Short mmCIF file of C-alpha atoms in Angstrom, two decimals:
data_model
loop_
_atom_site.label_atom_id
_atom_site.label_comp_id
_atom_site.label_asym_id
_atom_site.label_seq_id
_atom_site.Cartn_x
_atom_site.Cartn_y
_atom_site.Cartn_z
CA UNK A 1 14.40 -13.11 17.87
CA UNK A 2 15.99 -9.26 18.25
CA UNK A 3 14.00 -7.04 16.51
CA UNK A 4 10.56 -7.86 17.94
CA UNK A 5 11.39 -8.23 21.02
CA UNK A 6 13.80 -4.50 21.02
CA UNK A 7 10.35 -3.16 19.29
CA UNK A 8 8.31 -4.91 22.58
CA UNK A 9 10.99 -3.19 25.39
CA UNK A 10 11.66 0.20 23.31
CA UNK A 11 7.51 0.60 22.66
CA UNK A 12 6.94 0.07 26.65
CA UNK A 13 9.66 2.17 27.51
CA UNK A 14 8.42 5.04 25.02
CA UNK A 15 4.83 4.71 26.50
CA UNK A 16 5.34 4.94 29.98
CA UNK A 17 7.57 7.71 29.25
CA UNK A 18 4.92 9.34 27.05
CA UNK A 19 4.34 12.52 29.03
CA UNK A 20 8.21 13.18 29.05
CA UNK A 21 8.57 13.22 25.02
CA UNK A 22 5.42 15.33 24.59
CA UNK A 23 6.80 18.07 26.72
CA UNK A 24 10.12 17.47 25.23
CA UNK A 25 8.72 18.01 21.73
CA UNK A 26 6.68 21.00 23.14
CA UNK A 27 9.18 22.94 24.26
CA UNK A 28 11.16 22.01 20.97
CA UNK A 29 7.83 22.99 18.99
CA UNK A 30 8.13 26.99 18.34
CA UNK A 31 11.49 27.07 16.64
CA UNK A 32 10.51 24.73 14.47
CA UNK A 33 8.29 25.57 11.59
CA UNK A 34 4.87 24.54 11.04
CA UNK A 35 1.87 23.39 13.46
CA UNK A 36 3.17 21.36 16.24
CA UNK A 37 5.17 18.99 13.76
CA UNK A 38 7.60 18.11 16.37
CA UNK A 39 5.03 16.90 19.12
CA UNK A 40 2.87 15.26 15.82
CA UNK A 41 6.00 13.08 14.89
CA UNK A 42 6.85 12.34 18.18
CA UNK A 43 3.50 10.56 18.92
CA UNK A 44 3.24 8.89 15.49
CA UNK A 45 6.43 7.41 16.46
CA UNK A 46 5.51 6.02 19.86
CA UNK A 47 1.65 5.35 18.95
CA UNK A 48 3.35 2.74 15.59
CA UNK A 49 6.18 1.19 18.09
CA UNK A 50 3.12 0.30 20.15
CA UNK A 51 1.13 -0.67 17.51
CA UNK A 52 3.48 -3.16 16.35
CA UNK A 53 4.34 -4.22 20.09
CA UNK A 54 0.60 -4.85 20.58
CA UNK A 55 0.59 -6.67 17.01
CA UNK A 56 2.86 -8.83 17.96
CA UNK A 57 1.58 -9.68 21.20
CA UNK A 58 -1.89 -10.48 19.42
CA UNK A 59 -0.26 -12.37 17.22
CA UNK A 60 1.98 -14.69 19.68
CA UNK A 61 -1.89 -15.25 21.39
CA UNK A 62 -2.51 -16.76 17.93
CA UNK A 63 0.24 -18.68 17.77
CA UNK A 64 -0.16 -20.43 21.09
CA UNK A 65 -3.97 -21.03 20.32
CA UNK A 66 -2.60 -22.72 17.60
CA UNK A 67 -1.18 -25.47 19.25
CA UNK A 68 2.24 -23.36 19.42
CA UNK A 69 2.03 -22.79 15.17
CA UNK A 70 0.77 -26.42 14.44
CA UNK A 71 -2.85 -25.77 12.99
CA UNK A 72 -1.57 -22.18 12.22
CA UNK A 73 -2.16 -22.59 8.17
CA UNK A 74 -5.81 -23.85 9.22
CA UNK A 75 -8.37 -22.04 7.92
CA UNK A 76 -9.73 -20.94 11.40
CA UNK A 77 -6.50 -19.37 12.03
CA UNK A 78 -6.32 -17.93 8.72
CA UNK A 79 -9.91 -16.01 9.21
CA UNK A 80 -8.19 -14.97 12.59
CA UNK A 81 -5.35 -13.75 11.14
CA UNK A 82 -7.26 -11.49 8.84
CA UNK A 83 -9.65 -10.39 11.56
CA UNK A 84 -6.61 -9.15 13.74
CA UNK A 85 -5.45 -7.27 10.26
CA UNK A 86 -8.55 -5.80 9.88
CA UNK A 87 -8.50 -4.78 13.93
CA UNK A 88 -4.84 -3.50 13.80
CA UNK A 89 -5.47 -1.33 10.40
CA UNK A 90 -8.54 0.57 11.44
CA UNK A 91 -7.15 1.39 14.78
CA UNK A 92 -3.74 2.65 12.60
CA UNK A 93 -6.20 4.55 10.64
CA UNK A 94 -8.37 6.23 13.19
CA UNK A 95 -5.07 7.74 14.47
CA UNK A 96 -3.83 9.08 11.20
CA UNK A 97 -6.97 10.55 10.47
CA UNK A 98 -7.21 12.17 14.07
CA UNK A 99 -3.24 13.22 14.30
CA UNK A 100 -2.55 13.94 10.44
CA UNK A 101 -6.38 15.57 9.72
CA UNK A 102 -6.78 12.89 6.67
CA UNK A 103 -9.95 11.88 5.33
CA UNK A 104 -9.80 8.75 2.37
CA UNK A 105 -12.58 9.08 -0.03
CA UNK A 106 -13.42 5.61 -2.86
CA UNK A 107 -14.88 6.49 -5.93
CA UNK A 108 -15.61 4.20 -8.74
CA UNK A 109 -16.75 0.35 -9.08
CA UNK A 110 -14.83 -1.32 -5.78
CA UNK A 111 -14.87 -4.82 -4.88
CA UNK A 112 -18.70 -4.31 -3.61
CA UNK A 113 -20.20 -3.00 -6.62
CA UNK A 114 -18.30 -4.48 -8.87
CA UNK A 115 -19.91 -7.92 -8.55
CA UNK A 116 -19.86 -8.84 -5.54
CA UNK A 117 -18.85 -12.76 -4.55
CA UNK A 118 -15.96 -12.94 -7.56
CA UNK A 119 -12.18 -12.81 -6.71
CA UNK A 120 -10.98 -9.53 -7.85
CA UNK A 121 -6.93 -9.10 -9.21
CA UNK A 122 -6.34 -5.74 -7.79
CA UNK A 123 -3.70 -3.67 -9.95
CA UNK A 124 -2.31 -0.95 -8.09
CA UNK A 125 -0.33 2.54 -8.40
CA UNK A 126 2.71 2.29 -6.12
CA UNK A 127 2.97 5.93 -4.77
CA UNK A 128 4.75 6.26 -1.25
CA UNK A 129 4.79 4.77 2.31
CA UNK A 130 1.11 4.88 2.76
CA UNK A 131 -0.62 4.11 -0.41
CA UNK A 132 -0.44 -0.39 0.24
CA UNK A 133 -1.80 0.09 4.34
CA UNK A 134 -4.52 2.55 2.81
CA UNK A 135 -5.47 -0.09 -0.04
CA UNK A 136 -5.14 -3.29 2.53
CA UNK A 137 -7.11 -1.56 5.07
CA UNK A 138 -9.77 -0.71 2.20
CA UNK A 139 -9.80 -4.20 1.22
CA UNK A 140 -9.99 -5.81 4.43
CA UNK A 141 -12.71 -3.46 6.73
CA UNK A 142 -14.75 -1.65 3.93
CA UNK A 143 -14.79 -4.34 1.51
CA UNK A 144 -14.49 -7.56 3.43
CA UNK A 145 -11.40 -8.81 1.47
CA UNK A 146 -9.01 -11.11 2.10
CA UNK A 147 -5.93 -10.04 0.61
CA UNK A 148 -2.83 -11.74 -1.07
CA UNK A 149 -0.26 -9.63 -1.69
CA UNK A 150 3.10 -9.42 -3.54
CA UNK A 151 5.13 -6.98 -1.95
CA UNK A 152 8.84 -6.15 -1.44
CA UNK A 153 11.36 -8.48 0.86
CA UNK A 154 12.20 -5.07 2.73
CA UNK A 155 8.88 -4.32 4.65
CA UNK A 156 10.53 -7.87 6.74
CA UNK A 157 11.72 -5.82 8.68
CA UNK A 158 8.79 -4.29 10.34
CA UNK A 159 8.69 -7.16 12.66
CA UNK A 160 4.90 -7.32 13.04
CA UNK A 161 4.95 -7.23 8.80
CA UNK A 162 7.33 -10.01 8.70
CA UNK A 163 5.59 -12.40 11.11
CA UNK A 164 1.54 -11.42 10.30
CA UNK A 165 2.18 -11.52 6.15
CA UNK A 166 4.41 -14.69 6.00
CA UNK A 167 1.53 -16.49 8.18
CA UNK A 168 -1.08 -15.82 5.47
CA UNK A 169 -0.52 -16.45 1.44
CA UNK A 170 1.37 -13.41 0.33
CA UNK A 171 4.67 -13.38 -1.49
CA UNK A 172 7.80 -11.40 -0.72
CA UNK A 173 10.02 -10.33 -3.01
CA UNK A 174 13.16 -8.95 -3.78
CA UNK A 175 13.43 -6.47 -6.98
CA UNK A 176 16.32 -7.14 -9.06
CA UNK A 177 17.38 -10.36 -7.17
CA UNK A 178 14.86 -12.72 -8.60
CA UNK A 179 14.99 -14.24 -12.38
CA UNK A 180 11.48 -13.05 -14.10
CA UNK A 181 10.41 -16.67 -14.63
CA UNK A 182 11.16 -17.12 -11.36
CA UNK A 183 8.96 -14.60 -10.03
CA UNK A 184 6.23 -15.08 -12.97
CA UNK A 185 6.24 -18.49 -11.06
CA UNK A 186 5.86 -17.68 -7.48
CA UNK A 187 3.10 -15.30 -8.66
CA UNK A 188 0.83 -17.48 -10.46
CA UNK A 189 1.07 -20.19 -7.70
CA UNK A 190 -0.37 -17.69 -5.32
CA UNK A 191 -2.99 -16.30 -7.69
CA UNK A 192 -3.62 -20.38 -8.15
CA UNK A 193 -7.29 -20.74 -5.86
CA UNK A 194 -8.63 -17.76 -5.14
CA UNK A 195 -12.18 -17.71 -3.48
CA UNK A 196 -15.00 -15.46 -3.65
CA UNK A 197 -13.81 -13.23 -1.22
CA UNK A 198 -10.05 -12.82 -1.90
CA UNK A 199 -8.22 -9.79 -3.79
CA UNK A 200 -5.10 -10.83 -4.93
CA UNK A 201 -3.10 -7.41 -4.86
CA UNK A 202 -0.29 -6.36 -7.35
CA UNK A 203 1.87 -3.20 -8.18
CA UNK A 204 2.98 -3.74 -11.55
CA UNK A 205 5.50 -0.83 -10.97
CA UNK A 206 7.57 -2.80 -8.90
CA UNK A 207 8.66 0.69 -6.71
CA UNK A 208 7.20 3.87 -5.62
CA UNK A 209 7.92 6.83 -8.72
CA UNK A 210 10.47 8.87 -8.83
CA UNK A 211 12.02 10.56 -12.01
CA UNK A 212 15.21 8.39 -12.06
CA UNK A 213 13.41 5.28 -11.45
CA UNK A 214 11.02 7.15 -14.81
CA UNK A 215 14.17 6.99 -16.63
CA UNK A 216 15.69 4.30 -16.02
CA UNK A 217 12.95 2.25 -17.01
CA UNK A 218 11.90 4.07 -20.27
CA UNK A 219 15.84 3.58 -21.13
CA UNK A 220 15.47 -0.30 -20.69
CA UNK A 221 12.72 0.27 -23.05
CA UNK A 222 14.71 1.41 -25.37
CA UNK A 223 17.77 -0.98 -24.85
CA UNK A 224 15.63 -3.84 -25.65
CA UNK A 225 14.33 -2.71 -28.44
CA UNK A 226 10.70 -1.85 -27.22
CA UNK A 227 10.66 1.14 -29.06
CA UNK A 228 6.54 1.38 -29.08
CA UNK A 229 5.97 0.79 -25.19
CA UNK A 230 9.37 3.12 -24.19
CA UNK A 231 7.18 6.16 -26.45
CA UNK A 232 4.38 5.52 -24.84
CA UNK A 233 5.73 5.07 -21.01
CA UNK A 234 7.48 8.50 -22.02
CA UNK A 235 3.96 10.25 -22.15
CA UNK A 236 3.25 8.97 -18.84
CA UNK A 237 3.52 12.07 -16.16
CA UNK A 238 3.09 9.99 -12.71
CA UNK A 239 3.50 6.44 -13.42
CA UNK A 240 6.52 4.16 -14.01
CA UNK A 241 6.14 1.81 -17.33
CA UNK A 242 3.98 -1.36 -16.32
CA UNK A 243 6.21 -4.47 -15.60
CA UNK A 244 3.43 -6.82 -17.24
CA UNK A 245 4.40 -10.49 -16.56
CA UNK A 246 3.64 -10.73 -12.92
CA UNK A 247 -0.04 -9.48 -13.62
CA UNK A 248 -0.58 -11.94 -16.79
CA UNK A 249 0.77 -14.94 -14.41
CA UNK A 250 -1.89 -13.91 -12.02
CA UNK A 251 -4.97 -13.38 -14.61
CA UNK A 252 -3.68 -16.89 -16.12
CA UNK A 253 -3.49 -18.77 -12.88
CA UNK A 254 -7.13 -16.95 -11.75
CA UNK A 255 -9.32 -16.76 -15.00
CA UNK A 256 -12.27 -16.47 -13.24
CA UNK A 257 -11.01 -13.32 -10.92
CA UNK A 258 -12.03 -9.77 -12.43
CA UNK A 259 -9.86 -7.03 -12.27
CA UNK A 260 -9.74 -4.02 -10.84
CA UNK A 261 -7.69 -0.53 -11.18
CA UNK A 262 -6.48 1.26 -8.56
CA UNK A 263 -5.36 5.38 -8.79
CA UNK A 264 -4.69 7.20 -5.83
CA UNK A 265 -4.18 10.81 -5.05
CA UNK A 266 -3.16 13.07 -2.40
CA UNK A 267 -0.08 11.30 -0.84
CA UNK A 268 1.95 10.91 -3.84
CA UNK A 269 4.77 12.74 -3.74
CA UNK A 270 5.61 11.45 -0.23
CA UNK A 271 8.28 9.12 -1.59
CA UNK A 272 10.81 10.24 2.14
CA UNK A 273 11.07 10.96 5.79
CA UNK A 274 11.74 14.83 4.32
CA UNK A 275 8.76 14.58 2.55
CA UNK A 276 6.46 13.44 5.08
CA UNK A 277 8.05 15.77 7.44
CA UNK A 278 7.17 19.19 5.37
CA UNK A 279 3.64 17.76 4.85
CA UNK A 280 2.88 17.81 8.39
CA UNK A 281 -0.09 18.13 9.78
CA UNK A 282 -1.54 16.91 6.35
CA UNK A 283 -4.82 18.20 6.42
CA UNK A 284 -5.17 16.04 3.24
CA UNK A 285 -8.22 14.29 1.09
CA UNK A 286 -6.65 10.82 -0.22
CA UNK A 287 -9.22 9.96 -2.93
CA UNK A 288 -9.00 6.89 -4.59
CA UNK A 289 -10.62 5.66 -7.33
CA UNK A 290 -11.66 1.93 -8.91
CA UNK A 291 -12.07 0.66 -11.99
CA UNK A 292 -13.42 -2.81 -12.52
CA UNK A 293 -12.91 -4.78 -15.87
CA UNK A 294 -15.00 -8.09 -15.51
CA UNK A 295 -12.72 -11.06 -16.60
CA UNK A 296 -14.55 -12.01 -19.66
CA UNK A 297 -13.26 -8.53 -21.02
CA UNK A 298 -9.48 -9.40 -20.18
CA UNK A 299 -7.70 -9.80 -23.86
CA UNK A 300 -6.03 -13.33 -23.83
CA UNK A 301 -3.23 -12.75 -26.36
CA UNK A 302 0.26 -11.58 -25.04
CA UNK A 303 0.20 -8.27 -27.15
CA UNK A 304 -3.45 -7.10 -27.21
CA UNK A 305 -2.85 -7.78 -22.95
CA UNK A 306 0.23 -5.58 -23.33
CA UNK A 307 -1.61 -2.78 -25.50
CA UNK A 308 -4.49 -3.31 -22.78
CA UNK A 309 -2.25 -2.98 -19.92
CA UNK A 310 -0.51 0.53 -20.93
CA UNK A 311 -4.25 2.16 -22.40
CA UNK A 312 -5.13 1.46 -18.55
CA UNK A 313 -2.05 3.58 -17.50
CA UNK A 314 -2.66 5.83 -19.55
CA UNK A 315 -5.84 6.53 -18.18
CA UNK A 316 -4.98 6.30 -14.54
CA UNK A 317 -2.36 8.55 -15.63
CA UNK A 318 -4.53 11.05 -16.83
CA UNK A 319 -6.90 10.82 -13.82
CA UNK A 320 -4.12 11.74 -11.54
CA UNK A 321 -3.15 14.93 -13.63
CA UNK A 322 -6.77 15.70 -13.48
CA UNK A 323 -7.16 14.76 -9.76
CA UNK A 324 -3.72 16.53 -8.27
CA UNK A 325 -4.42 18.08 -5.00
CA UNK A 326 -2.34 21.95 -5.16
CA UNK A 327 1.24 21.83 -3.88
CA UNK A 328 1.28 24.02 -0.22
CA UNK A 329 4.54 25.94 -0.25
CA UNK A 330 8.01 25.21 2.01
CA UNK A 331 7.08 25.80 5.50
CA UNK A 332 3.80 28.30 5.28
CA UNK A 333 1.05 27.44 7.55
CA UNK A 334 -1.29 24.46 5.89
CA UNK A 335 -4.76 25.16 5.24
CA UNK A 336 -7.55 22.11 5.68
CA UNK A 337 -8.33 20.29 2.33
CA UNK A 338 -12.26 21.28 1.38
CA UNK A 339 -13.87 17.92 1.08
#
């Protein structure tokens, strides 16, 4: 009731004021190093304000259509909801790639190959602010997916986030707040039915890497007396240590879904506002790659799924050490990414 409509008023007042800003961040431009990263950030900013304005305006259409949120759980509305997702994503996307010069390349046995008509668990990196609206929009307009998602209580307050995701089956949660069974729970019941055409999409992390996080986790490891698994998430370069219960209450509650492995590279790295800032323009090649493990390959006991688990972050590990686009230096003029 404040934040979505302040994101309504301050995205119309941004946009008819559009011309203002540019020439503002124009003149800024030249003492500022790099390409144009002043004008680039300043029409990001205005063109996702208005993104989530016009998000939200789509989605209060759907709400009234729905007899004012009464048949809104219906499966009608539900298809609807996904078809807006799919709408709002690719139009997201067609501006990053035309501002930010990025091109996303799949590789490997996705959702289509894979076989197609099976639910798929998808088990993903977690690598930065862009990696879960490049593997949603993936899932939704390449691969026709309908995604459930567990994802972090925060992104709530992205008002258009808040209202589309708690319409449809995902799950928020809060890392740290919420008792393991607890969550173990809440993420089989939504794994619980999945159709030939969902993806029911996890990060086992639980957070984006960073070397503390790295640490902090192999020390729990060690603290409770893990001593095998704490070695072995020490040899992992790019990856936090695999929190495994949330992903066996989903392959229990969904025996029949495969699973598929997600690695990602070329926005790693991109863990802050600083980050994202010295990147700009990008002029990056985000490939990602899929692995698919049909479900009659998924071990069933606890500790052959654990050693399974940690073999497959191992080798996602690997691919990204293999896959690493070259660091650009501080500040020197970016050069485009060869395809």
């Amino acid at each position: 009731m404040v934040i979505a409509p302040a994101v309504v008023l301050l995205a119309f007042t941004l946009l008819t004021t559009l011309p203002v800003w540019l020439l503002i961040a124009l003149a800024v431009s030249p003492v500022v190093p790099g390409r144009l990263r002043v004008p680039r950030v300043v029409f990001l900013l205005i063109v996702y304000l208005v993104w989530d304005a016009m998000a939200l305006a789509g989605l209060a259409v759907l709400w009234v259509a729905s007899g004012f949120g009464w048949k809104i759980r219906g499966p009608g509305l539900q298809r609807a909801h996904y078809v807006l997702t799919g709408w709002f994503l690719r139009s997201l996307f067609w501006f990053a790639r035309w501002s930010l010069h990025l091109t996303i390349d799949v590789v490997g046995t996705d959702p289509d190959t894979a076989q197609p008509g099976r639910p798929e668990i998808v088990v993903s990196r977690h690598a930065g602010p862009g990696d879960s609206f490049t593997l949603i929009h993936a899932l939704v307009n390449w691969f026709a997916r309908e995604p459930r998602i567990v994802l972090k209580a925060a992104l709530q307050w992205d008002p258009a986030v808040d209202v589309l995701l708690n319409r449809l089956p995902n799950r928020f949660i809060s890392p740290g707040r919420t008792g393991t069974a607890t969550l173990e729970q809440q993420i089989g019941e939504l794994a619980t039915g999945l159709d030939d055409n969902d993806a029911f999409v996890i990060f086992p992390e639980g957070g984006n890497f960073t070397l503390r996080r790295r640490a902090s986790a192999i020390a729990r490891l060690w603290s409770r007396g893990l001593h095998d698994l704490a070695a072995r998430a020490e040899s992992l370069n790019n990856l936090l240590p695999p929190k495994p219960g949330g992903l066996f209450a989903a392959i229990d509650a969904a025996p029949d879904a495969g699973v598929i492995f997600v690695a990602h590279t070329g926005l790693d790295r991109m863990t802050s506002v600083a980050d994202v800032w010295r990147e700009l323009p990008m002029d990056k090649r985000l490939v990602m790659r899929f692995w698919s493990v049909p479900p009659e390959e998924v071990p069933t006991g606890e500790q052959e799924r654990i050693d399974w688990l940690y073999d497959w972050w191992a080798r996602i590990d690997a691919w990204i050490d293999e896959n690493r686009p070259e660091p650009r230096p501080l500040w020197t003029r970016p050069g485009r990414a060869e395809a």
